[in-house]
Amino acid sequence: MVSSLHEAMHRIFQKDPALLTRALQQVLGVAFPEPREFAGMNIDLTEIEPVERRVDTLLRAKTDDGDYLLVVESQRRIDEAKRGSWPYYLSYLYEKHRCEPVLIVTTQCGSTARWAAEPIHLGVPGRPSLTVRPLVLGPDNVPVIADPEEAERDVPLAVLSAMTHGKGPKAAAILESLAAALKTIDADSAGVFAQFVDSCLADPQVKQMWRDLMTAMQYFFRHPLAEQVREEGREEGRIQHGVETILRILEWRSIPVPDAVRERVEACTDLHQLEVWTQRAVRATHAAELFVDE
């Protein structure tokens, strides 16, 4: 299943294609020529045979030295099948478009980054017929941007930094710097970047901190992620109200509530179940009767 994290890790380059070539030049030290323009391309590489093959993001970069096809693949984990797919992608694209394909892999995982960077050799050992050397953007080389002024100088790169390092020890400083930098760009772009970062934050506490930072920014309320956050807040509020109602009814009726019963009620996140327990609390003579027939 394609996850929101997977989507965000490559769609950021659709939002700002120039970030991709800047990352190649500044992060990986690749002498990539300066593009004059970019064009999105069809990511479907399926041939007549019914074998589906798709890359994550495909961009054509026009430069004074010719056109390049930038093939972006987002990797969450090691997948040995890719060592067969990636050479196919590049060969197919070169044959179809007759311009140079460049494979860029993005990941949040250091071990996955190191695996992806290993050359793929096809053919006789020592004299391969085909060698593929992916360019990898990951936690080992994407810069940690934890300074507001640095983030403001290159907001898309600061977004990539937050997406890549969002679970590390410097997550708070990175997110605070990015939040300040987002205030300096247009609201629509800031909203899209905010959602990309939100999709990549796996730590619940870090994600909540990011949402708190974003909620304080006016543009955020016009973005779909804001409505998602508000809806989650309303849901949590209804659940909390249901829990408190059950316990309050038992207290009003002077029915002792053992710790085991209290913990089970407080742990429940099913609104329908809480409604059932509320009805039982009105009639119960012992707290354990909430769970009768369960």
mmCIF file with all atom_site columns, C-alpha atoms in Angstrom, residues 118-276:
data_model
loop_
_atom_site.group_PDB
_atom_site.id
_atom_site.type_symbol
_atom_site.label_atom_id
_atom_site.label_alt_id
_atom_site.label_comp_id
_atom_site.label_asym_id
_atom_site.label_entity_id
_atom_site.label_seq_id
_atom_site.pdbx_PDB_ins_code
_atom_site.Cartn_x
_atom_site.Cartn_y
_atom_site.Cartn_z
_atom_site.occupancy
_atom_site.B_iso_or_equiv
_atom_site.pdbx_formal_charge
_atom_site.auth_seq_id
_atom_site.auth_comp_id
_atom_site.auth_asym_id
_atom_site.auth_atom_id
_atom_site.pdbx_PDB_model_num
ATOM 1   C CA . GLU A 1 118 ? 25.392  0.147   -3.537  1.00 0.00 ? 118 GLU A CA 1
ATOM 2   C CA . PRO A 1 119 ? 26.114  -0.245  -7.277  1.00 0.00 ? 119 PRO A CA 1
ATOM 3   C CA . ILE A 1 120 ? 23.944  -2.724  -9.159  1.00 0.00 ? 120 ILE A CA 1
ATOM 4   C CA . HIS A 1 121 ? 26.085  -4.893  -11.444 1.00 0.00 ? 121 HIS A CA 1
ATOM 5   C CA . LEU A 1 122 ? 24.463  -7.090  -14.081 1.00 0.00 ? 122 LEU A CA 1
ATOM 6   C CA . GLY A 1 123 ? 26.631  -9.550  -16.012 1.00 0.00 ? 123 GLY A CA 1
ATOM 7   C CA . VAL A 1 124 ? 29.944  -11.323 -15.471 1.00 0.00 ? 124 VAL A CA 1
ATOM 8   C CA . PRO A 1 125 ? 31.595  -10.535 -12.106 1.00 0.00 ? 125 PRO A CA 1
ATOM 9   C CA . GLY A 1 126 ? 34.355  -8.002  -12.643 1.00 0.00 ? 126 GLY A CA 1
ATOM 10  C CA . ARG A 1 127 ? 33.157  -7.167  -16.180 1.00 0.00 ? 127 ARG A CA 1
ATOM 11  C CA . PRO A 1 128 ? 29.470  -6.265  -15.818 1.00 0.00 ? 128 PRO A CA 1
ATOM 12  C CA . SER A 1 129 ? 27.435  -5.521  -18.916 1.00 0.00 ? 129 SER A CA 1
ATOM 13  C CA . LEU A 1 130 ? 25.399  -2.940  -17.018 1.00 0.00 ? 130 LEU A CA 1
ATOM 14  C CA . THR A 1 131 ? 26.122  -1.001  -13.826 1.00 0.00 ? 131 THR A CA 1
ATOM 15  C CA . VAL A 1 132 ? 23.620  1.269   -12.090 1.00 0.00 ? 132 VAL A CA 1
ATOM 16  C CA . ARG A 1 133 ? 24.786  3.683   -9.386  1.00 0.00 ? 133 ARG A CA 1
ATOM 17  C CA . PRO A 1 134 ? 21.780  5.300   -7.660  1.00 0.00 ? 134 PRO A CA 1
ATOM 18  C CA . LEU A 1 135 ? 22.165  8.781   -6.179  1.00 0.00 ? 135 LEU A CA 1
ATOM 19  C CA . VAL A 1 136 ? 20.747  8.666   -2.639  1.00 0.00 ? 136 VAL A CA 1
ATOM 20  C CA . LEU A 1 137 ? 19.336  11.456  -0.466  1.00 0.00 ? 137 LEU A CA 1
ATOM 21  C CA . GLY A 1 138 ? 19.026  10.282  3.143   1.00 0.00 ? 138 GLY A CA 1
ATOM 22  C CA . PRO A 1 139 ? 19.853  11.069  6.768   1.00 0.00 ? 139 PRO A CA 1
ATOM 23  C CA . ASP A 1 140 ? 23.599  10.609  6.176   1.00 0.00 ? 140 ASP A CA 1
ATOM 24  C CA . ASN A 1 141 ? 23.872  13.462  3.655   1.00 0.00 ? 141 ASN A CA 1
ATOM 25  C CA . VAL A 1 142 ? 20.760  15.671  3.717   1.00 0.00 ? 142 VAL A CA 1
ATOM 26  C CA . PRO A 1 143 ? 21.766  18.664  5.864   1.00 0.00 ? 143 PRO A CA 1
ATOM 27  C CA . VAL A 1 144 ? 20.217  19.241  9.281   1.00 0.00 ? 144 VAL A CA 1
ATOM 28  C CA . ILE A 1 145 ? 18.713  22.737  9.012   1.00 0.00 ? 145 ILE A CA 1
ATOM 29  C CA . ALA A 1 146 ? 17.975  23.877  12.554  1.00 0.00 ? 146 ALA A CA 1
ATOM 30  C CA . ASP A 1 147 ? 18.589  27.598  12.140  1.00 0.00 ? 147 ASP A CA 1
ATOM 31  C CA . PRO A 1 148 ? 15.669  29.886  11.126  1.00 0.00 ? 148 PRO A CA 1
ATOM 32  C CA . GLU A 1 149 ? 17.811  32.101  8.889   1.00 0.00 ? 149 GLU A CA 1
ATOM 33  C CA . GLU A 1 150 ? 19.276  29.095  7.080   1.00 0.00 ? 150 GLU A CA 1
ATOM 34  C CA . ALA A 1 151 ? 15.790  27.619  6.662   1.00 0.00 ? 151 ALA A CA 1
ATOM 35  C CA . GLU A 1 152 ? 14.507  30.901  5.233   1.00 0.00 ? 152 GLU A CA 1
ATOM 36  C CA . ARG A 1 153 ? 17.298  31.001  2.631   1.00 0.00 ? 153 ARG A CA 1
ATOM 37  C CA . ASP A 1 154 ? 16.108  27.718  1.085   1.00 0.00 ? 154 ASP A CA 1
ATOM 38  C CA . VAL A 1 155 ? 12.652  26.736  2.372   1.00 0.00 ? 155 VAL A CA 1
ATOM 39  C CA . PRO A 1 156 ? 12.212  23.610  0.165   1.00 0.00 ? 156 PRO A CA 1
ATOM 40  C CA . LEU A 1 157 ? 15.584  22.251  1.328   1.00 0.00 ? 157 LEU A CA 1
ATOM 41  C CA . ALA A 1 158 ? 14.546  22.964  4.929   1.00 0.00 ? 158 ALA A CA 1
ATOM 42  C CA . VAL A 1 159 ? 11.336  20.996  4.257   1.00 0.00 ? 159 VAL A CA 1
ATOM 43  C CA . LEU A 1 160 ? 13.405  18.067  2.941   1.00 0.00 ? 160 LEU A CA 1
ATOM 44  C CA . SER A 1 161 ? 15.568  18.309  6.071   1.00 0.00 ? 161 SER A CA 1
ATOM 45  C CA . ALA A 1 162 ? 12.492  18.092  8.310   1.00 0.00 ? 162 ALA A CA 1
ATOM 46  C CA . MET A 1 163 ? 11.090  15.176  6.321   1.00 0.00 ? 163 MET A CA 1
ATOM 47  C CA . THR A 1 164 ? 14.393  13.290  6.533   1.00 0.00 ? 164 THR A CA 1
ATOM 48  C CA . HIS A 1 165 ? 15.466  14.095  10.117  1.00 0.00 ? 165 HIS A CA 1
ATOM 49  C CA . GLY A 1 166 ? 12.039  14.486  11.759  1.00 0.00 ? 166 GLY A CA 1
ATOM 50  C CA . LYS A 1 167 ? 12.604  11.595  14.167  1.00 0.00 ? 167 LYS A CA 1
ATOM 51  C CA . GLY A 1 168 ? 16.119  12.530  15.280  1.00 0.00 ? 168 GLY A CA 1
ATOM 52  C CA . PRO A 1 169 ? 17.350  14.349  18.398  1.00 0.00 ? 169 PRO A CA 1
ATOM 53  C CA . LYS A 1 170 ? 17.271  17.728  16.638  1.00 0.00 ? 170 LYS A CA 1
ATOM 54  C CA . ALA A 1 171 ? 13.668  17.366  15.465  1.00 0.00 ? 171 ALA A CA 1
ATOM 55  C CA . ALA A 1 172 ? 12.361  20.195  17.659  1.00 0.00 ? 172 ALA A CA 1
ATOM 56  C CA . ALA A 1 173 ? 14.931  22.741  16.455  1.00 0.00 ? 173 ALA A CA 1
ATOM 57  C CA . ILE A 1 174 ? 14.430  21.671  12.829  1.00 0.00 ? 174 ILE A CA 1
ATOM 58  C CA . LEU A 1 175 ? 10.650  22.013  12.999  1.00 0.00 ? 175 LEU A CA 1
ATOM 59  C CA . GLU A 1 176 ? 10.721  25.339  14.835  1.00 0.00 ? 176 GLU A CA 1
ATOM 60  C CA . SER A 1 177 ? 13.132  26.769  12.247  1.00 0.00 ? 177 SER A CA 1
ATOM 61  C CA . LEU A 1 178 ? 10.998  25.506  9.385   1.00 0.00 ? 178 LEU A CA 1
ATOM 62  C CA . ALA A 1 179 ? 7.804   26.877  10.938  1.00 0.00 ? 179 ALA A CA 1
ATOM 63  C CA . ALA A 1 180 ? 9.401   30.326  11.077  1.00 0.00 ? 180 ALA A CA 1
ATOM 64  C CA . ALA A 1 181 ? 10.613  30.011  7.469   1.00 0.00 ? 181 ALA A CA 1
ATOM 65  C CA . LEU A 1 182 ? 7.172   28.996  6.164   1.00 0.00 ? 182 LEU A CA 1
ATOM 66  C CA . LYS A 1 183 ? 5.845   32.384  7.253   1.00 0.00 ? 183 LYS A CA 1
ATOM 67  C CA . THR A 1 184 ? 8.055   33.990  4.607   1.00 0.00 ? 184 THR A CA 1
ATOM 68  C CA . ILE A 1 185 ? 6.514   32.235  1.574   1.00 0.00 ? 185 ILE A CA 1
ATOM 69  C CA . ASP A 1 186 ? 3.036   32.198  0.047   1.00 0.00 ? 186 ASP A CA 1
ATOM 70  C CA . ALA A 1 187 ? 0.295   30.509  2.082   1.00 0.00 ? 187 ALA A CA 1
ATOM 71  C CA . ASP A 1 188 ? -0.615  27.873  -0.512  1.00 0.00 ? 188 ASP A CA 1
ATOM 72  C CA . SER A 1 189 ? 2.958   26.600  -0.863  1.00 0.00 ? 189 SER A CA 1
ATOM 73  C CA . ALA A 1 190 ? 3.430   26.717  2.910   1.00 0.00 ? 190 ALA A CA 1
ATOM 74  C CA . GLY A 1 191 ? 0.285   24.627  3.370   1.00 0.00 ? 191 GLY A CA 1
ATOM 75  C CA . VAL A 1 192 ? 1.489   21.965  0.919   1.00 0.00 ? 192 VAL A CA 1
ATOM 76  C CA . PHE A 1 193 ? 4.925   21.826  2.543   1.00 0.00 ? 193 PHE A CA 1
ATOM 77  C CA . ALA A 1 194 ? 3.291   21.589  5.987   1.00 0.00 ? 194 ALA A CA 1
ATOM 78  C CA . GLN A 1 195 ? 1.336   18.531  4.881   1.00 0.00 ? 195 GLN A CA 1
ATOM 79  C CA . PHE A 1 196 ? 4.423   16.871  3.386   1.00 0.00 ? 196 PHE A CA 1
ATOM 80  C CA . VAL A 1 197 ? 6.244   17.235  6.716   1.00 0.00 ? 197 VAL A CA 1
ATOM 81  C CA . ASP A 1 198 ? 3.211   16.040  8.699   1.00 0.00 ? 198 ASP A CA 1
ATOM 82  C CA . SER A 1 199 ? 3.058   12.878  6.571   1.00 0.00 ? 199 SER A CA 1
ATOM 83  C CA . CYS A 1 200 ? 6.687   12.036  7.348   1.00 0.00 ? 200 CYS A CA 1
ATOM 84  C CA . LEU A 1 201 ? 6.662   12.415  11.137  1.00 0.00 ? 201 LEU A CA 1
ATOM 85  C CA . ALA A 1 202 ? 6.334   8.993   12.744  1.00 0.00 ? 202 ALA A CA 1
ATOM 86  C CA . ASP A 1 203 ? 6.886   10.003  16.384  1.00 0.00 ? 203 ASP A CA 1
ATOM 87  C CA . PRO A 1 204 ? 3.443   10.973  17.843  1.00 0.00 ? 204 PRO A CA 1
ATOM 88  C CA . GLN A 1 205 ? 4.935   13.621  20.150  1.00 0.00 ? 205 GLN A CA 1
ATOM 89  C CA . VAL A 1 206 ? 6.942   15.207  17.325  1.00 0.00 ? 206 VAL A CA 1
ATOM 90  C CA . LYS A 1 207 ? 3.895   15.148  15.032  1.00 0.00 ? 207 LYS A CA 1
ATOM 91  C CA . GLN A 1 208 ? 1.785   16.852  17.695  1.00 0.00 ? 208 GLN A CA 1
ATOM 92  C CA . MET A 1 209 ? 4.461   19.497  18.197  1.00 0.00 ? 209 MET A CA 1
ATOM 93  C CA . TRP A 1 210 ? 4.463   20.174  14.438  1.00 0.00 ? 210 TRP A CA 1
ATOM 94  C CA . ARG A 1 211 ? 0.682   20.460  14.366  1.00 0.00 ? 211 ARG A CA 1
ATOM 95  C CA . ASP A 1 212 ? 0.753   22.846  17.302  1.00 0.00 ? 212 ASP A CA 1
ATOM 96  C CA . LEU A 1 213 ? 3.277   25.004  15.441  1.00 0.00 ? 213 LEU A CA 1
ATOM 97  C CA . MET A 1 214 ? 1.183   24.939  12.279  1.00 0.00 ? 214 MET A CA 1
ATOM 98  C CA . THR A 1 215 ? -2.105  25.638  14.056  1.00 0.00 ? 215 THR A CA 1
ATOM 99  C CA . ALA A 1 216 ? -0.647  28.921  15.267  1.00 0.00 ? 216 ALA A CA 1
ATOM 100 C CA . MET A 1 217 ? -0.174  30.070  11.657  1.00 0.00 ? 217 MET A CA 1
ATOM 101 C CA . GLN A 1 218 ? -3.209  31.710  10.015  1.00 0.00 ? 218 GLN A CA 1
ATOM 102 C CA . TYR A 1 219 ? -2.797  30.145  6.564   1.00 0.00 ? 219 TYR A CA 1
ATOM 103 C CA . PHE A 1 220 ? -2.937  26.682  8.077   1.00 0.00 ? 220 PHE A CA 1
ATOM 104 C CA . PHE A 1 221 ? -6.679  26.943  8.714   1.00 0.00 ? 221 PHE A CA 1
ATOM 105 C CA . ARG A 1 222 ? -7.314  27.090  4.956   1.00 0.00 ? 222 ARG A CA 1
ATOM 106 C CA . HIS A 1 223 ? -5.371  23.920  4.269   1.00 0.00 ? 223 HIS A CA 1
ATOM 107 C CA . PRO A 1 224 ? -6.946  20.405  4.237   1.00 0.00 ? 224 PRO A CA 1
ATOM 108 C CA . LEU A 1 225 ? -4.554  19.247  6.962   1.00 0.00 ? 225 LEU A CA 1
ATOM 109 C CA . ALA A 1 226 ? -6.040  21.828  9.315   1.00 0.00 ? 226 ALA A CA 1
ATOM 110 C CA . GLU A 1 227 ? -9.513  20.360  8.888   1.00 0.00 ? 227 GLU A CA 1
ATOM 111 C CA . GLN A 1 228 ? -8.042  16.908  9.491   1.00 0.00 ? 228 GLN A CA 1
ATOM 112 C CA . VAL A 1 229 ? -6.464  18.131  12.733  1.00 0.00 ? 229 VAL A CA 1
ATOM 113 C CA . ARG A 1 230 ? -9.694  19.819  13.842  1.00 0.00 ? 230 ARG A CA 1
ATOM 114 C CA . GLU A 1 231 ? -11.751 16.714  13.062  1.00 0.00 ? 231 GLU A CA 1
ATOM 115 C CA . GLU A 1 232 ? -9.324  14.547  15.034  1.00 0.00 ? 232 GLU A CA 1
ATOM 116 C CA . GLY A 1 233 ? -9.631  17.040  17.888  1.00 0.00 ? 233 GLY A CA 1
ATOM 117 C CA . ARG A 1 234 ? -13.434 16.854  17.803  1.00 0.00 ? 234 ARG A CA 1
ATOM 118 C CA . GLU A 1 235 ? -13.264 13.054  17.802  1.00 0.00 ? 235 GLU A CA 1
ATOM 119 C CA . GLU A 1 236 ? -10.884 13.038  20.758  1.00 0.00 ? 236 GLU A CA 1
ATOM 120 C CA . GLY A 1 237 ? -13.176 15.491  22.569  1.00 0.00 ? 237 GLY A CA 1
ATOM 121 C CA . ARG A 1 238 ? -16.225 13.242  22.098  1.00 0.00 ? 238 ARG A CA 1
ATOM 122 C CA . ILE A 1 239 ? -14.274 10.228  23.349  1.00 0.00 ? 239 ILE A CA 1
ATOM 123 C CA . GLN A 1 240 ? -13.039 12.103  26.416  1.00 0.00 ? 240 GLN A CA 1
ATOM 124 C CA . HIS A 1 241 ? -16.555 13.344  27.154  1.00 0.00 ? 241 HIS A CA 1
ATOM 125 C CA . GLY A 1 242 ? -17.902 9.783   26.902  1.00 0.00 ? 242 GLY A CA 1
ATOM 126 C CA . VAL A 1 243 ? -15.282 8.461   29.320  1.00 0.00 ? 243 VAL A CA 1
ATOM 127 C CA . GLU A 1 244 ? -15.945 11.234  31.836  1.00 0.00 ? 244 GLU A CA 1
ATOM 128 C CA . THR A 1 245 ? -19.715 10.729  31.599  1.00 0.00 ? 245 THR A CA 1
ATOM 129 C CA . ILE A 1 246 ? -19.505 7.038   32.464  1.00 0.00 ? 246 ILE A CA 1
ATOM 130 C CA . LEU A 1 247 ? -17.243 7.596   35.448  1.00 0.00 ? 247 LEU A CA 1
ATOM 131 C CA . ARG A 1 248 ? -19.317 10.565  36.641  1.00 0.00 ? 248 ARG A CA 1
ATOM 132 C CA . ILE A 1 249 ? -22.578 8.550   36.509  1.00 0.00 ? 249 ILE A CA 1
ATOM 133 C CA . LEU A 1 250 ? -21.032 5.784   38.611  1.00 0.00 ? 250 LEU A CA 1
ATOM 134 C CA . GLU A 1 251 ? -19.734 8.386   41.075  1.00 0.00 ? 251 GLU A CA 1
ATOM 135 C CA . TRP A 1 252 ? -23.169 10.052  41.322  1.00 0.00 ? 252 TRP A CA 1
ATOM 136 C CA . ARG A 1 253 ? -24.716 6.671   42.052  1.00 0.00 ? 253 ARG A CA 1
ATOM 137 C CA . SER A 1 254 ? -22.064 5.967   44.751  1.00 0.00 ? 254 SER A CA 1
ATOM 138 C CA . ILE A 1 255 ? -20.809 2.900   42.931  1.00 0.00 ? 255 ILE A CA 1
ATOM 139 C CA . PRO A 1 256 ? -17.114 2.182   43.656  1.00 0.00 ? 256 PRO A CA 1
ATOM 140 C CA . VAL A 1 257 ? -14.931 2.047   40.527  1.00 0.00 ? 257 VAL A CA 1
ATOM 141 C CA . PRO A 1 258 ? -11.992 -0.372  40.788  1.00 0.00 ? 258 PRO A CA 1
ATOM 142 C CA . ASP A 1 259 ? -8.769  0.607   39.035  1.00 0.00 ? 259 ASP A CA 1
ATOM 143 C CA . ALA A 1 260 ? -9.198  -2.168  36.451  1.00 0.00 ? 260 ALA A CA 1
ATOM 144 C CA . VAL A 1 261 ? -12.629 -0.821  35.431  1.00 0.00 ? 261 VAL A CA 1
ATOM 145 C CA . ARG A 1 262 ? -11.406 2.784   35.315  1.00 0.00 ? 262 ARG A CA 1
ATOM 146 C CA . GLU A 1 263 ? -8.396  1.838   33.171  1.00 0.00 ? 263 GLU A CA 1
ATOM 147 C CA . ARG A 1 264 ? -10.567 -0.109  30.735  1.00 0.00 ? 264 ARG A CA 1
ATOM 148 C CA . VAL A 1 265 ? -13.025 2.762   30.330  1.00 0.00 ? 265 VAL A CA 1
ATOM 149 C CA . GLU A 1 266 ? -10.281 5.347   29.929  1.00 0.00 ? 266 GLU A CA 1
ATOM 150 C CA . ALA A 1 267 ? -8.503  3.205   27.328  1.00 0.00 ? 267 ALA A CA 1
ATOM 151 C CA . CYS A 1 268 ? -11.603 2.884   25.116  1.00 0.00 ? 268 CYS A CA 1
ATOM 152 C CA . THR A 1 269 ? -11.618 4.920   21.864  1.00 0.00 ? 269 THR A CA 1
ATOM 153 C CA . ASP A 1 270 ? -14.819 3.424   20.401  1.00 0.00 ? 270 ASP A CA 1
ATOM 154 C CA . LEU A 1 271 ? -17.665 5.954   20.681  1.00 0.00 ? 271 LEU A CA 1
ATOM 155 C CA . HIS A 1 272 ? -20.351 3.295   20.179  1.00 0.00 ? 272 HIS A CA 1
ATOM 156 C CA . GLN A 1 273 ? -18.893 1.168   22.964  1.00 0.00 ? 273 GLN A CA 1
ATOM 157 C CA . LEU A 1 274 ? -18.783 4.182   25.283  1.00 0.00 ? 274 LEU A CA 1
ATOM 158 C CA . GLU A 1 275 ? -22.473 4.866   24.557  1.00 0.00 ? 275 GLU A CA 1
ATOM 159 C CA . VAL A 1 276 ? -23.342 1.255   25.477  1.00 0.00 ? 276 VAL A CA 1
#
